[in-house]
CSV table of C-alpha atoms in Angstrom, one decimal:
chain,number,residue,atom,x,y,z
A,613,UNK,CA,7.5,12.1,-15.6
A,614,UNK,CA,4.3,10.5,-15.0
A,615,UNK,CA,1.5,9.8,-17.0
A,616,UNK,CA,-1.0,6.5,-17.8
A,617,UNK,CA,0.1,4.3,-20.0
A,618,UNK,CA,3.3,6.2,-20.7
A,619,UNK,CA,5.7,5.8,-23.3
A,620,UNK,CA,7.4,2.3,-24.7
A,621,UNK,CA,10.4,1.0,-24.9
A,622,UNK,CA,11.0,-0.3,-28.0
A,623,UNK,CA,14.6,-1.4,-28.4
A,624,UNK,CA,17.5,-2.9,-26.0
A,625,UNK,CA,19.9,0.1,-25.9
A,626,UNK,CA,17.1,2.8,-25.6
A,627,UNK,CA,17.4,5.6,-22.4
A,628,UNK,CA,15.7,8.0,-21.2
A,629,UNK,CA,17.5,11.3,-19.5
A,630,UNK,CA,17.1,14.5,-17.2
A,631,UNK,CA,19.0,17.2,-17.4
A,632,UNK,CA,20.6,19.1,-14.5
A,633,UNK,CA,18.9,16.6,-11.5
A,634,UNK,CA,19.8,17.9,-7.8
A,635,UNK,CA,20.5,14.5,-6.0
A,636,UNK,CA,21.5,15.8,-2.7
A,637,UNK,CA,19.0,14.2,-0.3
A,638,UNK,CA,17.8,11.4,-2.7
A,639,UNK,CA,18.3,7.7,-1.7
A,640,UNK,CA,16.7,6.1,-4.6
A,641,UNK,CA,14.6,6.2,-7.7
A,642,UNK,CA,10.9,4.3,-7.8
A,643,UNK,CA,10.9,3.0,-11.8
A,644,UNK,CA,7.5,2.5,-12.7
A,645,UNK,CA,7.5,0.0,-15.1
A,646,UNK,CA,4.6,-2.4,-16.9
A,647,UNK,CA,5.2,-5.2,-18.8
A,648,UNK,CA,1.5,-5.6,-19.4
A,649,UNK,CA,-1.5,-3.0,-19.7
A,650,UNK,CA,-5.0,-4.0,-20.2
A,651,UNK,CA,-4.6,-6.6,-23.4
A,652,UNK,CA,-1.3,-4.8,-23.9
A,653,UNK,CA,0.9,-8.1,-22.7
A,654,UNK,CA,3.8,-8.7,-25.0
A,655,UNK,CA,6.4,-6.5,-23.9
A,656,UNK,CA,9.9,-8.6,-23.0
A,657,UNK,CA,11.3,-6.6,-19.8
A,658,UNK,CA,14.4,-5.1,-19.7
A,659,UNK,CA,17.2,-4.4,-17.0
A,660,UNK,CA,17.1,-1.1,-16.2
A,661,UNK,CA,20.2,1.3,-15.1
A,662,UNK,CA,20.7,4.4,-13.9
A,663,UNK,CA,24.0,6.1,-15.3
A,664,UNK,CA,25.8,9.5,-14.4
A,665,UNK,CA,26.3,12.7,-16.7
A,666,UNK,CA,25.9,10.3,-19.9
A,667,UNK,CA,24.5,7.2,-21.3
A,668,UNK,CA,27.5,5.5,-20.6
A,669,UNK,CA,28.4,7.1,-17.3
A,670,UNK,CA,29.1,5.9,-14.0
A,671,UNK,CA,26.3,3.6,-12.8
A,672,UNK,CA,24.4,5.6,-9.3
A,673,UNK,CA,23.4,2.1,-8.1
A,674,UNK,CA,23.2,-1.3,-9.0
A,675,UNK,CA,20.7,-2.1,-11.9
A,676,UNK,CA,17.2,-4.0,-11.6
A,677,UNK,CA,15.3,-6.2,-13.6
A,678,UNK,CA,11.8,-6.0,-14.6
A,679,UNK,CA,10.7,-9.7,-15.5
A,680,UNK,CA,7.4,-10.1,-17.4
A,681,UNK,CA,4.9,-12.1,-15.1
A,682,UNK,CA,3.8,-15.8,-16.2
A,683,UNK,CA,1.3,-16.3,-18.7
A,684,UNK,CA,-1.8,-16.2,-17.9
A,685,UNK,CA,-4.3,-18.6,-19.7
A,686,UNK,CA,-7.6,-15.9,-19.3
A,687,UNK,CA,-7.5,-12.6,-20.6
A,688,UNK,CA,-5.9,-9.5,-19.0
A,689,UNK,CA,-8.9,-7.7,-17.2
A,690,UNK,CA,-9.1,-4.4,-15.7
A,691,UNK,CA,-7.2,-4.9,-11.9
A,692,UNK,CA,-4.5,-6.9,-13.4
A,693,UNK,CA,-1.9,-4.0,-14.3
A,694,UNK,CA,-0.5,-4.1,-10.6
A,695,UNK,CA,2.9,-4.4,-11.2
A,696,UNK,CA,4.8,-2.8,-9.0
A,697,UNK,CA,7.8,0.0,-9.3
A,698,UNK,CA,11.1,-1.4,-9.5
A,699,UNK,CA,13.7,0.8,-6.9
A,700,UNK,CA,16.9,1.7,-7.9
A,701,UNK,CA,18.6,2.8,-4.7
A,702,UNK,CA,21.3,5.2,-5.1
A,703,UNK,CA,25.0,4.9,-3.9
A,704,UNK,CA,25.4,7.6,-1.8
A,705,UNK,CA,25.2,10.1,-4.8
A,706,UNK,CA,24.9,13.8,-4.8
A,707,UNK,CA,25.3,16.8,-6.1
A,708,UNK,CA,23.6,18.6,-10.0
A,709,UNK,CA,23.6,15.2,-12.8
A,710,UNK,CA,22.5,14.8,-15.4
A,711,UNK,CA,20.5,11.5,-14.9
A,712,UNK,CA,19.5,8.8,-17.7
A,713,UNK,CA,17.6,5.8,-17.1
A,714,UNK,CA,18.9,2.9,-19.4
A,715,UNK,CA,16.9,0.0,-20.5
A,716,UNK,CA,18.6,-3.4,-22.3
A,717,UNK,CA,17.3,-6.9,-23.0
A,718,UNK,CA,20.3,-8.5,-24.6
A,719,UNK,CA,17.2,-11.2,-25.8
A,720,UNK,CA,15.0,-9.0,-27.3
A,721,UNK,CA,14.8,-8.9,-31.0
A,722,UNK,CA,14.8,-5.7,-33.0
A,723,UNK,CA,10.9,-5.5,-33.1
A,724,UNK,CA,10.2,-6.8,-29.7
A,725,UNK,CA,9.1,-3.8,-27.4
A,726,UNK,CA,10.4,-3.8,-23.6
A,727,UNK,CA,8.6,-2.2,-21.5
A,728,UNK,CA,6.0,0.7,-20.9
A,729,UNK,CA,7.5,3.3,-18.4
A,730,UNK,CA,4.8,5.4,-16.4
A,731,UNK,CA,7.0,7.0,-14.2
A,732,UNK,CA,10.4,7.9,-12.2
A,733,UNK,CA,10.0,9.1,-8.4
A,734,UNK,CA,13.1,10.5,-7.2
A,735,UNK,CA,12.6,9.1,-3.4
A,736,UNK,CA,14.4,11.8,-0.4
A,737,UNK,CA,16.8,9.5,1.9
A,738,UNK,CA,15.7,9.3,5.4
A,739,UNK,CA,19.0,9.4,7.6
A,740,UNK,CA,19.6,6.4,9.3
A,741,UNK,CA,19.4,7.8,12.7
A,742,UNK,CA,15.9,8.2,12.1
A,743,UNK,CA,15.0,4.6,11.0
A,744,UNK,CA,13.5,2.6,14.0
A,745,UNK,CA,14.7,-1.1,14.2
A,746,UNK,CA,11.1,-2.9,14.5
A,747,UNK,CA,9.9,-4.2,17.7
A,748,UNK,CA,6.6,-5.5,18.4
A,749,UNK,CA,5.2,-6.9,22.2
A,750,UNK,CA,5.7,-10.4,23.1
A,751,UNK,CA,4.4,-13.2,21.7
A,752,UNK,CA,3.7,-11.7,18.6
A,753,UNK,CA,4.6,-13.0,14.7
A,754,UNK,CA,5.5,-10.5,12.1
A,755,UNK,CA,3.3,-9.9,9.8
A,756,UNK,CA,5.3,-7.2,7.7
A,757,UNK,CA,9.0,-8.1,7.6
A,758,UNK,CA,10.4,-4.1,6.6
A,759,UNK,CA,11.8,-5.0,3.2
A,760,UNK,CA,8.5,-5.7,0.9
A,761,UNK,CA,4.8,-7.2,0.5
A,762,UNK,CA,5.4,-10.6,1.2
A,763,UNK,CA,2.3,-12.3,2.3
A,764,UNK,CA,0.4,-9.5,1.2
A,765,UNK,CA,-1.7,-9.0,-2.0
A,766,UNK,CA,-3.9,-6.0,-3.5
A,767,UNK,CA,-7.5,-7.0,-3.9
A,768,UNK,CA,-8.6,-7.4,-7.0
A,769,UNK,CA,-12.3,-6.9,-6.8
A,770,UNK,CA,-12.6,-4.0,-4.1
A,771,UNK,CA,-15.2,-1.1,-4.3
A,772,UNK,CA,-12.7,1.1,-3.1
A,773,UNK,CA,-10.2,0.8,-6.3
A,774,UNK,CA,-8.1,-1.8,-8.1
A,775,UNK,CA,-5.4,-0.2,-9.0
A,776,UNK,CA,-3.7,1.8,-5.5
A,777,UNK,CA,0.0,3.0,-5.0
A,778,UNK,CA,1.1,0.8,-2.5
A,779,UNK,CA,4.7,0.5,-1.9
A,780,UNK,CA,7.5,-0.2,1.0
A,781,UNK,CA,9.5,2.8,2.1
A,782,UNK,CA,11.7,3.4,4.3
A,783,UNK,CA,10.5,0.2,6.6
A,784,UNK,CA,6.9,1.7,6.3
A,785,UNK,CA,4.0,0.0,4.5
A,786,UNK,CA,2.8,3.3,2.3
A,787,UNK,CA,-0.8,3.5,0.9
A,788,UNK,CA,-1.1,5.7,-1.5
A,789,UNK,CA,-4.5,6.3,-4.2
A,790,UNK,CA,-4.0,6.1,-7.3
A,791,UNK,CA,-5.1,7.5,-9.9
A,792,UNK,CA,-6.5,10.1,-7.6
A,793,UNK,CA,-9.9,9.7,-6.5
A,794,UNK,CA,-9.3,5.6,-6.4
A,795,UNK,CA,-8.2,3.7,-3.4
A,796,UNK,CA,-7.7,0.4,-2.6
A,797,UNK,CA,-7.5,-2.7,-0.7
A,798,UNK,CA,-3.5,-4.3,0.7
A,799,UNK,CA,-5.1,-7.7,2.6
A,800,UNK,CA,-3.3,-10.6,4.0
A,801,UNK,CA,-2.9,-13.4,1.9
A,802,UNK,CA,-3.8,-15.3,5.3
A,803,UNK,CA,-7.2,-15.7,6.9
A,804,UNK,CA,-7.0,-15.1,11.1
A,805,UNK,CA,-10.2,-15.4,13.6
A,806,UNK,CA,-9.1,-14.5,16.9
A,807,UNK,CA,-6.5,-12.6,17.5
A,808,UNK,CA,-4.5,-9.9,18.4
A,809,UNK,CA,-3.2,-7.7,16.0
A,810,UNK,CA,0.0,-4.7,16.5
A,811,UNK,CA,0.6,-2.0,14.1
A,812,UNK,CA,2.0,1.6,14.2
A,813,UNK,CA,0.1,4.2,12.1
A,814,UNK,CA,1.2,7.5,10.4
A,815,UNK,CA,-2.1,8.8,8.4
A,816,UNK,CA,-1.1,12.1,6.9
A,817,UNK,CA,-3.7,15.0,7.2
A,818,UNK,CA,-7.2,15.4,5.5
A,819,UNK,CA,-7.1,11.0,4.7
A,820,UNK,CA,-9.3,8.8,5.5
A,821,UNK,CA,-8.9,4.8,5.7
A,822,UNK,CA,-9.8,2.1,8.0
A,823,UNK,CA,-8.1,-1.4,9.2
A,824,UNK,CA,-10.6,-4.2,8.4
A,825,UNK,CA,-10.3,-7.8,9.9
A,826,UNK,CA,-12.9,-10.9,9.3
A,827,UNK,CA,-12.2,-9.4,6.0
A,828,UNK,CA,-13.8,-11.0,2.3
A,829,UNK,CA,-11.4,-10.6,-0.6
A,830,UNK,CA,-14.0,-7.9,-2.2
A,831,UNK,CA,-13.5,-6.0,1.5
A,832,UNK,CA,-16.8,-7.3,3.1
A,833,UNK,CA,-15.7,-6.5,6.7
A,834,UNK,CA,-15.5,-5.4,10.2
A,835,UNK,CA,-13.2,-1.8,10.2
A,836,UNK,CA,-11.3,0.4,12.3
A,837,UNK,CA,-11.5,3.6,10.6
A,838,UNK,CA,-8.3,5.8,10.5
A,839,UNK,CA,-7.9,9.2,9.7
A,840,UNK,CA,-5.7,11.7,9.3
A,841,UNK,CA,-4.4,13.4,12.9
A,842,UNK,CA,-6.8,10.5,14.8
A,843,UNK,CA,-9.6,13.0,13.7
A,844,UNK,CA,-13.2,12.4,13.4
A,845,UNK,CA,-14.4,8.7,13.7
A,846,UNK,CA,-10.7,7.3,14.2
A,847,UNK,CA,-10.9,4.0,16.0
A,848,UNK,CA,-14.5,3.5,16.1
A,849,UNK,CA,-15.6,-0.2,14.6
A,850,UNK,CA,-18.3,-0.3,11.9
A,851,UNK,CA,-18.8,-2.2,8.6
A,852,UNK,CA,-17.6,-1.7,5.6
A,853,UNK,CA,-20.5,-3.4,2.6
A,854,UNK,CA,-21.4,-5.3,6.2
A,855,UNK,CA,-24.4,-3.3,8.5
A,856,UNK,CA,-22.9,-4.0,11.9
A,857,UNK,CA,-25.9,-4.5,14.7
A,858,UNK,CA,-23.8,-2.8,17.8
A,859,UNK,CA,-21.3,-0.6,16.2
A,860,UNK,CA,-18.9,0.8,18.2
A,861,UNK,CA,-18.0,4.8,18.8
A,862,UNK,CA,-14.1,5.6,20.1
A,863,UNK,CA,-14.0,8.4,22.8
A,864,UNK,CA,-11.4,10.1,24.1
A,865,UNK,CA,-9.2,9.3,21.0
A,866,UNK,CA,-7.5,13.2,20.5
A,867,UNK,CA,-6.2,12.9,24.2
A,868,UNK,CA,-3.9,10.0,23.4
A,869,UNK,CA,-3.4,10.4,19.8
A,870,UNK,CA,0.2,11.9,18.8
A,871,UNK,CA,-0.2,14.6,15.8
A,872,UNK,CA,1.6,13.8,12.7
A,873,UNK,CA,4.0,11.0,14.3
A,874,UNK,CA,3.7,7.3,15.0
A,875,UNK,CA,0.6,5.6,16.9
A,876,UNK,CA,0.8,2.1,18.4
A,877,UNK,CA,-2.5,0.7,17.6
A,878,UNK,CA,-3.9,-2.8,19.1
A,879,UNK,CA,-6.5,-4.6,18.3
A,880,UNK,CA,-8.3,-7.8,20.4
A,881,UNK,CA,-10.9,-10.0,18.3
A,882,UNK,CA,-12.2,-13.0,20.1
A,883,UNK,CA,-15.2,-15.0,19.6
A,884,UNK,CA,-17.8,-16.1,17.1
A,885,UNK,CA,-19.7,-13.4,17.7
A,886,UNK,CA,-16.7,-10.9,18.3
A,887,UNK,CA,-15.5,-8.8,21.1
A,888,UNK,CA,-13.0,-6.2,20.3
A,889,UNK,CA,-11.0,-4.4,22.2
A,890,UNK,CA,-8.5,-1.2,20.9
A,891,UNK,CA,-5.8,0.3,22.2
A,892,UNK,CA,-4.2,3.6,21.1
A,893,UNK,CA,-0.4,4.0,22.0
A,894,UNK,CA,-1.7,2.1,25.4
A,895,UNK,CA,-4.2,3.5,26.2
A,896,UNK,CA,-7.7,1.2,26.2
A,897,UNK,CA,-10.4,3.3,24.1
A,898,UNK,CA,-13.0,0.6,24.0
A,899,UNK,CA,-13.6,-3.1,24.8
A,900,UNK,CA,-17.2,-4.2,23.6
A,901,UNK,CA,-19.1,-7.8,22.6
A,902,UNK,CA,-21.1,-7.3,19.4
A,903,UNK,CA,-25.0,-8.1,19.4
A,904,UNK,CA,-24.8,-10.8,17.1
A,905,UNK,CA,-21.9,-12.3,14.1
A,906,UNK,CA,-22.7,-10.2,11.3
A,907,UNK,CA,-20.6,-11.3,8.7
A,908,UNK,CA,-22.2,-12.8,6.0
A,909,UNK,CA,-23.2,-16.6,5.8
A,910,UNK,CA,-22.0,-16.8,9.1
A,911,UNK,CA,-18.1,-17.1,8.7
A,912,UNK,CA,-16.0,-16.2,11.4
A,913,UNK,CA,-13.0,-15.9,9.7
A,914,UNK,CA,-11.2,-13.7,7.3
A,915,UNK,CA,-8.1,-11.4,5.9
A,916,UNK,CA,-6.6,-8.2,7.6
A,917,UNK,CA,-6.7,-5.3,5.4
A,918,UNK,CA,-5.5,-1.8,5.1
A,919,UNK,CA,-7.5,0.4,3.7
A,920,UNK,CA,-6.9,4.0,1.2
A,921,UNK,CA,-10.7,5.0,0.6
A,922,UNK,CA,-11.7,6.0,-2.4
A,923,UNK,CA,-12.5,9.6,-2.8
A,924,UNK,CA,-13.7,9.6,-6.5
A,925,UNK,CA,-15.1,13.2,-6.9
A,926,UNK,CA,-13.3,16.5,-5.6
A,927,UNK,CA,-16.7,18.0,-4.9
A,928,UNK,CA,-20.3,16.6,-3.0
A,929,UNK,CA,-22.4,14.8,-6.0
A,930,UNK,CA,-26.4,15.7,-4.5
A,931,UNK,CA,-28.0,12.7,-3.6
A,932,UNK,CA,-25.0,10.5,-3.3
A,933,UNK,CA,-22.4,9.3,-0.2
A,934,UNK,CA,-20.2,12.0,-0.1
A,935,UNK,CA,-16.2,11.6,0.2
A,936,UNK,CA,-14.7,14.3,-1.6
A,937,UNK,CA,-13.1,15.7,1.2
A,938,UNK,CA,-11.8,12.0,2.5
A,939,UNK,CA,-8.1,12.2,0.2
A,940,UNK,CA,-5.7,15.0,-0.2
A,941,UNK,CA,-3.8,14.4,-3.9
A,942,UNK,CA,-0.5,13.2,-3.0
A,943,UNK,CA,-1.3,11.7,0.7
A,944,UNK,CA,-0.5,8.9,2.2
A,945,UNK,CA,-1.3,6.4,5.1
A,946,UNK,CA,1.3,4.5,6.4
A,947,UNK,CA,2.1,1.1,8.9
A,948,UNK,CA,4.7,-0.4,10.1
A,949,UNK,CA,6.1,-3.1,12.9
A,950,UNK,CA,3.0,-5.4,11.9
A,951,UNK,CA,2.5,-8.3,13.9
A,952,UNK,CA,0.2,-10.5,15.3
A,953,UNK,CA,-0.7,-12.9,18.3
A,954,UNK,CA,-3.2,-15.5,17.2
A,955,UNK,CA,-5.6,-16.9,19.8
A,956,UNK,CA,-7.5,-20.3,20.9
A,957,UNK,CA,-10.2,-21.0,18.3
């Protein structure tokens, strides 16, 4: 089920159920779940389980809360509803169920409502032979640690989109758009000058993204771009809202790149006015000083961000910046074994 809002919850007890679900291959279930929606903010959370067969059935894993956030003394404003899914992981299920999703606030008086559900992803298991314990060089700090999006935030004030599906799974940062046609912004909640930065890349096909660093919280920036199958401009260095005097163009990018796997990227930023060097999976592409310090007012700082660009129409528009190609529905770009090296100021 998805839809935007979604349906309430409006009483401890209340469940929601699928008939005749094929779990085999399914390690967990994504519960999206708001407890506020625009000036929709008075809904009491609820524990949510997942039963077997029958509302009272065998639990399939253990149950999550979803805890309304603390108030907030200004109004809820559009780029506020970014709570994120709650995941039920499974325990070891399989098999044809019958599945119902459970929802009780023992707290909750008989008019309070609990939550507004806007969707249930049943997530496939990735065995664990495939999972890769994360390493990153020497000398470098994690900025990612595999489990969730600590020291991470969404920006808020973005171009490319407010509101993006961006998850963990599976050990992977995942950037997903959403609603389609809207991207987003996932920035450090830390400002870095020089540096090196790590990261392994998966874009899927036909996406288009970017990894910006010097970075303003509206996504003012220097960018990597990124896209799908290293195509096109991957890896070459330009601005994003920021007109860079010596941008940079990546060659030879399709010899090293590896087609829908894993890409160790690498990334060197030193100096007010910036050198950068990149590295695909080891290779050097590129190692260039910049004309002059663009970035605005003359800072020489800023946030790391991974980009999901916004797409916004599924045809060219005449006489506008065209990226309805940039985003097939349902694609993904995703990162992990982030880490970083910082250097001498």
């Amino acid at each position: 089920s998805k839809g935007d809002p979604g349906f309430v919850i409006r009483r401890s007890g209340a469940h929601v159920g699928y008939r005749s679900v094929d779990l085999n291959g399914v390690g967990s279930i994504a519960v999206g779940a708001l407890t506020r929606f625009y000036t929709w903010s008075h809904f009491k959370g609820a524990t949510v389980e997942v039963r077997l067969d029958s509302v009272n059935g065998v639990l399939a894993g253990a149950p999550v809360k979803v805890i309304p956030p603390a108030a907030r003394a200004d109004p809820v404003v559009l780029g506020d509803n970014l709570e994120k899914p709650v995941t039920v992981k499974l325990d070891g299920a399989s098999g044809t169920h019958d599945v119902f999703f459970v929802f009780t606030n023992a707290d909750a008086r008989p008019d309070d409502d609990l939550l507004l559900i806007t969707g249930f992803e049943f997530v496939k298991a990735v065995p664990s032979a495939s999972l890769r314990t994360a390493t990153l060089p020497d000398g470098f700090t994690p900025l990612f640690n595999g489990r969730d999006l600590a020291g991470w935030h969404v920006s808020r004030t973005t171009h490319q989109g407010t509101t993006p599906d961006i998850r963990v799974e599976d050990g992977a940062i995942v950037l997903r758009q959403h609603p389609y046609g809207q991207g987003g912004l996932l920035m450090t909640d830390r400002k870095y000058k020089n540096f090196e930065l790590y990261l392994e890349a998966k874009p899927d096909s036909n996406t288009n993204g970017g990894i910006f660093f010097r970075s303003t919280e509206a996504g003012s920036a220097y960018q990597v771009e990124l896209e799908g199958g290293g195509a096109g401009g991957t890896g070459s260095l330009f601005g994003e809202m920021l007109r860079v005097s010596t941008p940079v163009q990546a060659k030879g990018v399709q010899s090293v790149w590896r087609a829908n796997d894993w890409n160790a990227m690498r990334i060197r930023v030193e100096g007010d006015v910036p050198k950068v060097t990149l590295w695909i999976n080891g290779t050097e592409i590129y190692s260039a000083r910049l004309g002059r310090n663009d970035l605005i007012g003359g800072r020489t700082d800023g946030m790391i961000a991974l980009q999901s660009h916004w797409s916004a129409t599924t045809a060219p528009v005449a006489g506008s910046f065209d990226m309805s190609g940039s985003w097939t529905p349902g694609a993904a770009h995703r990162f992990r074994n982030i880490g970083i090296k910082e250097l001498p100021q």
